Short mmCIF file of C-alpha atoms and ligand atoms in Angstrom, two decimals:
data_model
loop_
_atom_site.label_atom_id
_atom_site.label_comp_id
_atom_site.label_asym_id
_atom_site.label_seq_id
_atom_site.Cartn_x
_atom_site.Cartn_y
_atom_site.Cartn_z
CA UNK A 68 0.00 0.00 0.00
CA UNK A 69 1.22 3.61 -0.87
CA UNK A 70 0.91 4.69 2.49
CA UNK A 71 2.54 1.63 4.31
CA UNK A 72 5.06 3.22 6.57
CA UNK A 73 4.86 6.78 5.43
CA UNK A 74 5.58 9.24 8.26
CA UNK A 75 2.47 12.12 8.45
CA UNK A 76 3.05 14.77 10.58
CA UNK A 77 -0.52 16.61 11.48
CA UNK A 78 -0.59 19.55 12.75
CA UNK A 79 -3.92 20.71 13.83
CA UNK A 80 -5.05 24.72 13.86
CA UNK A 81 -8.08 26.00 16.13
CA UNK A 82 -10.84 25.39 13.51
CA UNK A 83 -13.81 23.70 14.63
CA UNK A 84 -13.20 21.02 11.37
CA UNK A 85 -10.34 19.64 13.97
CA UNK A 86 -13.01 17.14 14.35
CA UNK A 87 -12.55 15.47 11.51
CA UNK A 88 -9.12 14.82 12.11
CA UNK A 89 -9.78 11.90 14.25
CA UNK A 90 -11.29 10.22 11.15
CA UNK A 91 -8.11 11.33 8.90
CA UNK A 92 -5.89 9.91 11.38
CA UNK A 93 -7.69 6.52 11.39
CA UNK A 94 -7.79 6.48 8.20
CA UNK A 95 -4.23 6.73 7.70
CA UNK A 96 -3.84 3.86 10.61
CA UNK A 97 -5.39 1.61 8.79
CA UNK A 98 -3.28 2.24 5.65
CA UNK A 99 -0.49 1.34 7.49
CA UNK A 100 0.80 5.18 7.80
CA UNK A 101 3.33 6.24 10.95
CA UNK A 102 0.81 8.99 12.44
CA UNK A 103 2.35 12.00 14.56
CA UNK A 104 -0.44 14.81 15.93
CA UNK A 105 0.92 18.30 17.04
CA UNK A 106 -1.14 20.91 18.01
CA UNK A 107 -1.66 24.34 18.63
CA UNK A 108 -2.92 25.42 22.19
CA UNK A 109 -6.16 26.82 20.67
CA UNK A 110 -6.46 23.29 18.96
CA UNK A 111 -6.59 21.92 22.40
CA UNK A 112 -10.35 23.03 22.56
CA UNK A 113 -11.27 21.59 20.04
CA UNK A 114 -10.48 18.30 20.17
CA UNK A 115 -9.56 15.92 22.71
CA UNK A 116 -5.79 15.05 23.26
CA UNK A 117 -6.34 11.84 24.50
CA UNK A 118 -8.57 10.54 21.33
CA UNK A 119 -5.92 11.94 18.91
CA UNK A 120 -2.90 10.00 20.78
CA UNK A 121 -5.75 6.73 21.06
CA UNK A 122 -5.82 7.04 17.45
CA UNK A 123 -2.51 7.80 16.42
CA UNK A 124 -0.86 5.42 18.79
CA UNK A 125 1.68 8.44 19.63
CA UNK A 126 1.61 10.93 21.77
CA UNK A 127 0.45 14.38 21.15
CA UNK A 128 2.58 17.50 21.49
CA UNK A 129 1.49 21.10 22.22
CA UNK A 130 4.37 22.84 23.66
CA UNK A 131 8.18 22.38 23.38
CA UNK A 132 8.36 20.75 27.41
CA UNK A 133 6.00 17.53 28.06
CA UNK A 134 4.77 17.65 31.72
CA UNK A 135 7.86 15.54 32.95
CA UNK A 136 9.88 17.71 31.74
CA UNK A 137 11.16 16.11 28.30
CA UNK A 138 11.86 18.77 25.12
CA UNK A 139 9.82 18.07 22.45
CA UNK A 140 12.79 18.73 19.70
CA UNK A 141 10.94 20.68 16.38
CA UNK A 142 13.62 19.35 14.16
CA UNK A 143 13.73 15.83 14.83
CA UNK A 144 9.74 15.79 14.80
CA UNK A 145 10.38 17.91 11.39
CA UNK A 146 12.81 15.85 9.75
CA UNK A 147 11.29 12.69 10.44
CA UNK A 148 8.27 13.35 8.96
CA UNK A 149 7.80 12.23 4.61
CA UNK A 150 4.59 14.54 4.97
CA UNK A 151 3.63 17.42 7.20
CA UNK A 152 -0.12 18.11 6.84
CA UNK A 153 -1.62 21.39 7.61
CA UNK A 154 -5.35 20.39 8.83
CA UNK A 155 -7.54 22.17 9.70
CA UNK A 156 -4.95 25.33 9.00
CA UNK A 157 -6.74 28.57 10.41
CA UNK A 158 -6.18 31.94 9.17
CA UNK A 159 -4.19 32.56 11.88
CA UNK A 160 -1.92 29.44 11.35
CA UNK A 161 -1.64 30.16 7.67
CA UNK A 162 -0.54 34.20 7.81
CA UNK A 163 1.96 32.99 10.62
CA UNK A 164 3.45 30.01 8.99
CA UNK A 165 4.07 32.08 5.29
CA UNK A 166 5.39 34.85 7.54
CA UNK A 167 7.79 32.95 9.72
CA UNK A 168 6.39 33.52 12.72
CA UNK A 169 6.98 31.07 15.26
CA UNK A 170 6.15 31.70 18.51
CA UNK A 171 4.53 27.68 18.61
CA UNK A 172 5.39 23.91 18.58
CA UNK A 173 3.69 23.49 15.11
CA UNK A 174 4.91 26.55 13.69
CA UNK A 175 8.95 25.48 14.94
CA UNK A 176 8.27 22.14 13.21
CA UNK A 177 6.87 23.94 10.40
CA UNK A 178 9.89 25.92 10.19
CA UNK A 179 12.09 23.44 10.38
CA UNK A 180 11.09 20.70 8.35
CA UNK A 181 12.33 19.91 4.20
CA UNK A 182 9.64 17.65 3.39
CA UNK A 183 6.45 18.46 1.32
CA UNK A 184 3.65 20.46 3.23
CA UNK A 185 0.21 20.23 2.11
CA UNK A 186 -2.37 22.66 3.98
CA UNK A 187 -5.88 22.52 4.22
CA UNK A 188 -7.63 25.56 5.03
CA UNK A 189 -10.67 25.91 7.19
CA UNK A 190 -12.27 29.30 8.03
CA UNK A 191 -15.64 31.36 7.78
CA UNK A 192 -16.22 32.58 4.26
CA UNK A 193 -15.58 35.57 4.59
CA UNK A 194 -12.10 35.11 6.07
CA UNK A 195 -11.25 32.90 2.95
CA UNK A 196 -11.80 35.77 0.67
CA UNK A 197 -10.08 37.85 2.66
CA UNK A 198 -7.79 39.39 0.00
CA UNK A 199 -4.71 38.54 3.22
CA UNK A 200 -5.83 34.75 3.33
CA UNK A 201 -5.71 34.82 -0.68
CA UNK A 202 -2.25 36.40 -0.68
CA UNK A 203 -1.71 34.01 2.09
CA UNK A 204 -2.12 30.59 0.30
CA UNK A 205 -0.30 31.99 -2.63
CA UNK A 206 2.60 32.64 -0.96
CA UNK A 207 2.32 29.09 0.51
CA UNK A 208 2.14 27.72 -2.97
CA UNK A 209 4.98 29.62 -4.34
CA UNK A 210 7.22 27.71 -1.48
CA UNK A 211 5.91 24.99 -3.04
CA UNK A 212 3.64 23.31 -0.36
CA UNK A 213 0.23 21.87 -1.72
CA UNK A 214 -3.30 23.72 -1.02
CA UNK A 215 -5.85 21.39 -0.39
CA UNK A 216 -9.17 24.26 -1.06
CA UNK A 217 -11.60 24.68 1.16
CA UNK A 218 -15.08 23.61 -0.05
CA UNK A 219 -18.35 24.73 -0.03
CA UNK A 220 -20.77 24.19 2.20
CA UNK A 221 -22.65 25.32 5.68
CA UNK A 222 -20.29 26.74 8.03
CA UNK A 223 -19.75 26.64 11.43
CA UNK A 224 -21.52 30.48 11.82
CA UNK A 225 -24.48 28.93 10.52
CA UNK A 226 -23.58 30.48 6.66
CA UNK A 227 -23.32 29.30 3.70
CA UNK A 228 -20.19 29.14 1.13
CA UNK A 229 -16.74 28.32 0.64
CA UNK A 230 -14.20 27.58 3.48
CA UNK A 231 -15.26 24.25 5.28
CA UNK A 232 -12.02 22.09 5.04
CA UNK A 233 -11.36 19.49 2.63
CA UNK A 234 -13.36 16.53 3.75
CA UNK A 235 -11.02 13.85 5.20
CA UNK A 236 -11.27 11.53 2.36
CA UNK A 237 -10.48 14.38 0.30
CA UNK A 238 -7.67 14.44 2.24
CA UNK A 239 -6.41 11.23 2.76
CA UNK A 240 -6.69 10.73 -1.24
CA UNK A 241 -4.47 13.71 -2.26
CA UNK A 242 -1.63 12.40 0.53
CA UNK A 243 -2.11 8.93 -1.11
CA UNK A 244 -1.53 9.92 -5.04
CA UNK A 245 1.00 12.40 -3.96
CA UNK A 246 2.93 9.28 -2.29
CA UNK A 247 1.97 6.99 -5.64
CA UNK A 248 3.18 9.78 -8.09
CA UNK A 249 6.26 10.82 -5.50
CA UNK A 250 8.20 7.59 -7.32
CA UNK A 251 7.79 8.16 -11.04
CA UNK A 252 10.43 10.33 -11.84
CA UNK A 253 12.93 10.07 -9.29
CA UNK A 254 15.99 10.19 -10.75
CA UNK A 255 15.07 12.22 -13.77
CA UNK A 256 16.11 15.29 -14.87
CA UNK A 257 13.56 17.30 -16.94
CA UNK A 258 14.38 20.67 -18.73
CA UNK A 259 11.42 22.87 -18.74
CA UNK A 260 11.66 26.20 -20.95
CA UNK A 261 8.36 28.61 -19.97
CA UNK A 262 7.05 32.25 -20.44
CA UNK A 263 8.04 34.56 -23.24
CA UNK A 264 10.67 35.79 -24.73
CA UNK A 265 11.55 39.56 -24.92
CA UNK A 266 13.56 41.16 -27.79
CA UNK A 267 15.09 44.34 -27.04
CA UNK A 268 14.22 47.29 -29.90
CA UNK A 269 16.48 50.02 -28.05
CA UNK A 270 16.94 50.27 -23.91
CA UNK A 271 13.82 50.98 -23.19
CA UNK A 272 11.17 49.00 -25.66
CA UNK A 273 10.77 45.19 -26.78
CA UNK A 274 8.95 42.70 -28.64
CA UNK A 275 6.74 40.21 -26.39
CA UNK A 276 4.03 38.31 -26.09
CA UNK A 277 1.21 37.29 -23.90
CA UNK A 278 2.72 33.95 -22.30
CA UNK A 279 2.16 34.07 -18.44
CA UNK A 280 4.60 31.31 -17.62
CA UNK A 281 2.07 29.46 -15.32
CA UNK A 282 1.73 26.69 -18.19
CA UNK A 283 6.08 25.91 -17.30
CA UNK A 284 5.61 26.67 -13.66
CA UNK A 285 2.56 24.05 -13.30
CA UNK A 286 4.58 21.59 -15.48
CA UNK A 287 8.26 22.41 -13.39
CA UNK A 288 5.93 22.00 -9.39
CA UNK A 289 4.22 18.74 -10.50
CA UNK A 290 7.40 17.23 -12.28
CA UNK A 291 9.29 18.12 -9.15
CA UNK A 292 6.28 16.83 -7.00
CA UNK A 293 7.12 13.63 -8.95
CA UNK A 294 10.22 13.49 -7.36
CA UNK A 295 12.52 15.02 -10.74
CA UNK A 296 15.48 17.12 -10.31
CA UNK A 297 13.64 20.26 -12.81
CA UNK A 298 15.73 22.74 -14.70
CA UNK A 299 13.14 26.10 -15.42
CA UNK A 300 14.46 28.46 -17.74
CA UNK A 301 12.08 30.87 -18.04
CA UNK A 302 11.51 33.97 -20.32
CA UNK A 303 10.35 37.08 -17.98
CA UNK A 304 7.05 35.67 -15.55
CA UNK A 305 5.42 36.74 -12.81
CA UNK A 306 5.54 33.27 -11.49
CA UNK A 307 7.52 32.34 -8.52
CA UNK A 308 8.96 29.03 -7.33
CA UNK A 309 10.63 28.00 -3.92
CA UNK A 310 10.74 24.78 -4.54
CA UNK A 311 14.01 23.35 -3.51
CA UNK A 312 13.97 20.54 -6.39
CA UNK A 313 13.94 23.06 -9.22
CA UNK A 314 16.72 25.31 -10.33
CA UNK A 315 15.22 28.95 -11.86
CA UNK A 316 17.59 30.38 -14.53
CA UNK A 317 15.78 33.85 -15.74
CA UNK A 318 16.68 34.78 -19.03
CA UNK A 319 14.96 37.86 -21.21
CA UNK A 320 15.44 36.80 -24.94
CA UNK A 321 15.22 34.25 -27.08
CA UNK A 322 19.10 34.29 -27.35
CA UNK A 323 20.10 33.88 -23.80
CA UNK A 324 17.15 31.14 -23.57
CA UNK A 325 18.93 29.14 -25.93
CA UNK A 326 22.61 29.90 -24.47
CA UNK A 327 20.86 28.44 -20.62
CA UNK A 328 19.07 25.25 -22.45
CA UNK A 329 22.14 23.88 -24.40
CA UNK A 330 24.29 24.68 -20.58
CA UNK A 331 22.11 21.55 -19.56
CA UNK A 332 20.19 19.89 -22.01
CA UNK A 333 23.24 17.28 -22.96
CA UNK A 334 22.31 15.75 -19.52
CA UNK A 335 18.70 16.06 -19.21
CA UNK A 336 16.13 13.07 -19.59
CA UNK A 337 13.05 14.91 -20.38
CA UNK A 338 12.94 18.96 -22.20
CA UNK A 339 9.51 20.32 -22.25
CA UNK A 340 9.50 23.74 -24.75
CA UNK A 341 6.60 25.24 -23.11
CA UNK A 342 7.77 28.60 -23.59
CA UNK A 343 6.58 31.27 -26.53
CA UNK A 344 9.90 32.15 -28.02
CA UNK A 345 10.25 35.35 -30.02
CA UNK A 346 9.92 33.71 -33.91
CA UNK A 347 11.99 36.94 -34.91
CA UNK A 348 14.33 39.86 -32.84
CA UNK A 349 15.40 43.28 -34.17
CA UNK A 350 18.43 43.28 -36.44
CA UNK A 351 19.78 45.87 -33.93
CA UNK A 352 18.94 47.40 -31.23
CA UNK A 353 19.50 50.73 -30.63
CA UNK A 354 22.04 51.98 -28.20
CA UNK A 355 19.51 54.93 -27.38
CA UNK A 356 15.78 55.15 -26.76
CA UNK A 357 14.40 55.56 -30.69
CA UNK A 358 13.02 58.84 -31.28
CA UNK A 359 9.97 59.72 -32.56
CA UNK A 360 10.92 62.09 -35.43
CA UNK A 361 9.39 60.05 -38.21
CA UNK A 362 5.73 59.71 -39.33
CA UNK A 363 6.76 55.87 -39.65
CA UNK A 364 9.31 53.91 -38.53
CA UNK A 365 10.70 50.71 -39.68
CA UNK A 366 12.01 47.67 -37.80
CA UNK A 367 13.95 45.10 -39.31
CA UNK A 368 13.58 41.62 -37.51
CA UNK A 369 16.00 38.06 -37.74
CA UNK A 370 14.81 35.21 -37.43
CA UNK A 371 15.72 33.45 -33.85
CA UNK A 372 17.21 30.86 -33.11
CA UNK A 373 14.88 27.79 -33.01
CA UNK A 374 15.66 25.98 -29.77
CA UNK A 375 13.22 23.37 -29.67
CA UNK A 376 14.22 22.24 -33.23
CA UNK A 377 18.06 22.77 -32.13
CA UNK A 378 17.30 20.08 -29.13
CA UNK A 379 15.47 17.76 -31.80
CA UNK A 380 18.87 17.89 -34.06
CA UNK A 381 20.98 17.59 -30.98
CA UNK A 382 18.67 14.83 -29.04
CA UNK A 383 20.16 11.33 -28.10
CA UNK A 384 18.43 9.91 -24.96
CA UNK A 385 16.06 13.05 -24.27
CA UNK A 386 12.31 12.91 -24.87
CA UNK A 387 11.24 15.83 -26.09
CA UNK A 388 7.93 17.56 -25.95
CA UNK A 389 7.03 20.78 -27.79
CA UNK A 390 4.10 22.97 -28.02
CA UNK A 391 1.93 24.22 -30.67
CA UNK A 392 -0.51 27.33 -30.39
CA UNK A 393 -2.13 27.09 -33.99
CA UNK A 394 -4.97 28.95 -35.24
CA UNK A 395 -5.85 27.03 -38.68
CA UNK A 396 -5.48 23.46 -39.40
CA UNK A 397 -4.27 22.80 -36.26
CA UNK A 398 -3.50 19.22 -35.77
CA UNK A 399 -2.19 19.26 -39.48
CA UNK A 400 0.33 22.06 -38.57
CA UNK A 401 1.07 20.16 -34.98
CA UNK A 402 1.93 17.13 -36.93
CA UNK A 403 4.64 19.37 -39.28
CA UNK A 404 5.95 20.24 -35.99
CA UNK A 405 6.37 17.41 -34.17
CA UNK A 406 8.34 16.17 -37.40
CA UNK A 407 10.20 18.55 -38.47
CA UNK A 408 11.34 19.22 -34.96
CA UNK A 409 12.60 15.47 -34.11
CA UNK A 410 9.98 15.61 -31.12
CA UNK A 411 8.42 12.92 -29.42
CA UNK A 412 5.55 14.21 -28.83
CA UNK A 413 3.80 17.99 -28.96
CA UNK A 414 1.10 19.51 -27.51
CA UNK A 415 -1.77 21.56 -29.19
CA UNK A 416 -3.33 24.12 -28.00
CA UNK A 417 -5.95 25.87 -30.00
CA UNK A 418 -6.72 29.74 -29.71
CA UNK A 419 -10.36 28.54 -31.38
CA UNK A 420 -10.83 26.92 -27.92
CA UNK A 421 -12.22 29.38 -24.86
CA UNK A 422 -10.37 28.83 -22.06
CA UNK A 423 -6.99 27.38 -23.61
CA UNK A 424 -4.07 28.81 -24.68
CA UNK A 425 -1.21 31.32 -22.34
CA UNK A 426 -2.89 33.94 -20.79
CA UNK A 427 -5.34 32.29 -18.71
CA UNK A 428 -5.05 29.70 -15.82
CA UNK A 429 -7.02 27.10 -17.51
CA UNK A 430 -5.91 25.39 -20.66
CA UNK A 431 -7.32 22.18 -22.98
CA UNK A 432 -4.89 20.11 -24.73
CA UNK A 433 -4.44 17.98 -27.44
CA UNK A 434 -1.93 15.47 -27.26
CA UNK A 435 -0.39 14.70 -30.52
CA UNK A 436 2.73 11.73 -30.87
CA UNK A 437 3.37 9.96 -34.82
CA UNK A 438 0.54 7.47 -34.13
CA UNK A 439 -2.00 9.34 -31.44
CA UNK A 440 -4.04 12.29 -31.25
CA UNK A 441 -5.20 12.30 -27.54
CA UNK A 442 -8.08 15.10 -26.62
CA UNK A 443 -8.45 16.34 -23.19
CA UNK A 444 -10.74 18.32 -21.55
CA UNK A 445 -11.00 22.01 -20.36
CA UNK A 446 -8.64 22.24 -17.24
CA UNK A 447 -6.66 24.21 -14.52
CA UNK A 448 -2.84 24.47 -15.66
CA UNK A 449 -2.20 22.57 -12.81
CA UNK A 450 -4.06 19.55 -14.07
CA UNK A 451 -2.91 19.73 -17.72
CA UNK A 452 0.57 19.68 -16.23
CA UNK A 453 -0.77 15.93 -14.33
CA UNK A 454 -1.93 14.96 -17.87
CA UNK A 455 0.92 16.46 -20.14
CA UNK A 456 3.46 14.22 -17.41
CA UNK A 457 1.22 11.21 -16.97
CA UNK A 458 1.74 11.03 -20.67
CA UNK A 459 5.02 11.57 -21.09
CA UNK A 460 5.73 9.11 -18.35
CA UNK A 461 3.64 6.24 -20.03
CA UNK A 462 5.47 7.00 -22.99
CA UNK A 463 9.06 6.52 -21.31
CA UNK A 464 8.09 2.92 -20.02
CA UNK A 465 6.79 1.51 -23.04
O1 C5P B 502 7.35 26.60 -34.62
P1 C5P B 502 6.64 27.09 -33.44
O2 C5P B 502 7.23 28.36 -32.85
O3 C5P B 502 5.17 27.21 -33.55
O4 C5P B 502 6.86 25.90 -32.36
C1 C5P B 502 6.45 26.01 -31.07
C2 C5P B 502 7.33 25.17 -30.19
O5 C5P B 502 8.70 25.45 -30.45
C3 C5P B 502 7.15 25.46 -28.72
O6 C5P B 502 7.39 24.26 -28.01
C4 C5P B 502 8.23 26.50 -28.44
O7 C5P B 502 8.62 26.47 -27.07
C5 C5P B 502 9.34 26.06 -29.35
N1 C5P B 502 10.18 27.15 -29.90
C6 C5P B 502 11.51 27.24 -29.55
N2 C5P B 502 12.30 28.23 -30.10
C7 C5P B 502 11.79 29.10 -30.99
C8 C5P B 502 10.45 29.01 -31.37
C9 C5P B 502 9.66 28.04 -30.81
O8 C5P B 502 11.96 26.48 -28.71
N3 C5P B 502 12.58 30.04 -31.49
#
């Protein structure tokens, strides 16, 4: 079983879902999981010490001295753990623990540990749009720990709407495929290019385009959640990444984006060309910001450097993915692409279809190898990013 002898280190916020803990933590039990509970004090009155250490078979910390006065050591509860889990995580809990405050035992262990966090949120609904708590759980994410969202439903007030935590079997399923997907690329290293490309026109002006990045940045978090060591070289994003399994290089244009991939692609086992690369760059770019003397002015653009195609000429044991944003005759076009560029397999997007494509956070797919054209349905980048892998992955072991 996935979970057999997995450590899971709960720590358990004031919220009145603490509850449902003691159903988690049986759950895990019984799956054969190594359960340790920590709370904070306001947890305390919420749910009875003496069931959660029943059910765990451990005991329960709260503060750093036990009664007989034994230290409860943060780091070695920290590094021992293979999963901390964040459940119910107030709104308190959650502003503290992004913050680095850490003036409790959960919040020390917090601090202290390296494994993956996953945090469940649990809060009145109108603390869970508080524009803090939403600033809040992105700054968790761009660590890199795993939201579990809140749900909808009828709160503890007695209203209605989102920010009732995940229900446990919610829970317990996320920990479990995390654990079964943890293994499948361990020991791989996969090159991710992501964002756009900028192409300087004179010091103060370029040519862009619309690419967010978040397509790259879903694809880099869920390959490294996969247990991959990920190389990101990204074109200029707003995205962030803490992750400690993947290595950021920022580059600007299309130039220096090629100069970082062939630095590592040689040893790479996977490159995923995610990003929108500049097709073409000024000839030259002026040394000072272009005047505006002339009723028209005239650029003249060179054709960039094709990486993608560069890493198909160059490719010996790399599988390589590309991507396709096509407008007309889409899979026809794809299929050009996926030859003419040595890849193994590409993926479509189509500009015809709302919702996909690289501004937005949702995206549908077309997967598209020599034999297969796979269709997908409308999804959050994060998702595609499951599918896009799960792909490539059951490609690698046939
Ligand atoms: O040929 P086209 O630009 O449509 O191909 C798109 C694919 O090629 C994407 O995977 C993109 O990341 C990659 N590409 C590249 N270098 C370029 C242009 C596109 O790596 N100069």
């Amino acid at each position: 079983m996935k979970l057999q002898g997995k450590k899971i280190l709960i720590c358990i916020s004031g919220g009145i879902a603490a509850y449902k803990i003691n159903f988690l933590i049986r759950d895990f039990i019984k799956k054969g999981a190594d359960v340790q509970v920590l709370m904070t004090p306001s947890a305390e009155k919420m749910v009875s010490k003496l069931t959660l250490s029943t059910l765990s078979k451990n005991p329960v910390y709260t503060e750093f001295y036990s009664e007989n006065g034994t230290w409860n050591n943060h780091v070695d509860l920290a590094l021992s753990a293979d999963v901390i889990l964040m459940a119910p995580c107030t709104a308190n809990t959650l502003a503290k623990l992004v913050h680095g405050m850490c003036d409790n035992l959960v919040l020390a262990t917090y601090m202290s540990a390296k494994c993956p966090v996953f945090i469940a949120p649990a809060m009145d609904l109108e603390m869970y749009q508080h524009p803090s708590t939403k600033q809040n759980l992105e700054l968790a994410e761009d660590f890199g720990h795993h939201i579990i969202p809140a749900e909808h439903g009828e709160l503890a007030s007695g209203l209605s709407g989102q920010g009732r935590m995940a229900e446990p079997e919610t829970i317990a399923q996320i920990i479990e495929e995390f654990f079964n997907a943890t293994q499948s690329l361990q020991g791989k290293t996969v090159l991710i290019t992501a964002g756009p490309t900028y192409e300087a026109i004179d010091p103060v002006r370029f040519i862009g385009n619309h690419s967010s990045g978040k397509m790259g940045f879903s694809l880099a978090k869920e390959a490294a959640d996969r247990g991959a060591k990920v190389i990101l070289i990204s074109g200029p994003s707003a995205e962030k990444t803490d992750n400690p399994n993947i290595l950021v290089h920022r580059v600007t244009s299309a130039k220096e984006m090629f100069t970082k991939v062939f630095d590592h692609f040689e040893n790479v086992d996977i490159a995923i060309a995610s990003a929108a690369v500049a097709d073409y760059a000024p000839k030259e770019v002026a040394s000072e910001k272009i005047k505006k003397n002339d009723d028209s002015l005239t650029i003249e653009l060179v054709k960039n450097p094709d990486i993608l195609k560069t890493m198909g000429e160059k490719k010996s044991k790399q599988f390589l993915v590309g991507f396709a944003l096509e407008t007309q005759n889409e899979e026809e076009n794809a299929k050009g692409k996926l030859q003419k560029k040595n890849l193994d397999m590409i993926v479509l997007n189509s500009l015809r279809d709302e919702g996909a494509g690289f501004k937005g956070t949702t995206n549908k797919i077309k997967i598209i190898t020599e034999t297969t054209v796979t269709e997908f349905p409308l999804k959050s980048k994060n998702e595609v990013a499951k599918d896009i892998l799960n792909f490539v992955q059951a490609q690698i072991l046939k």
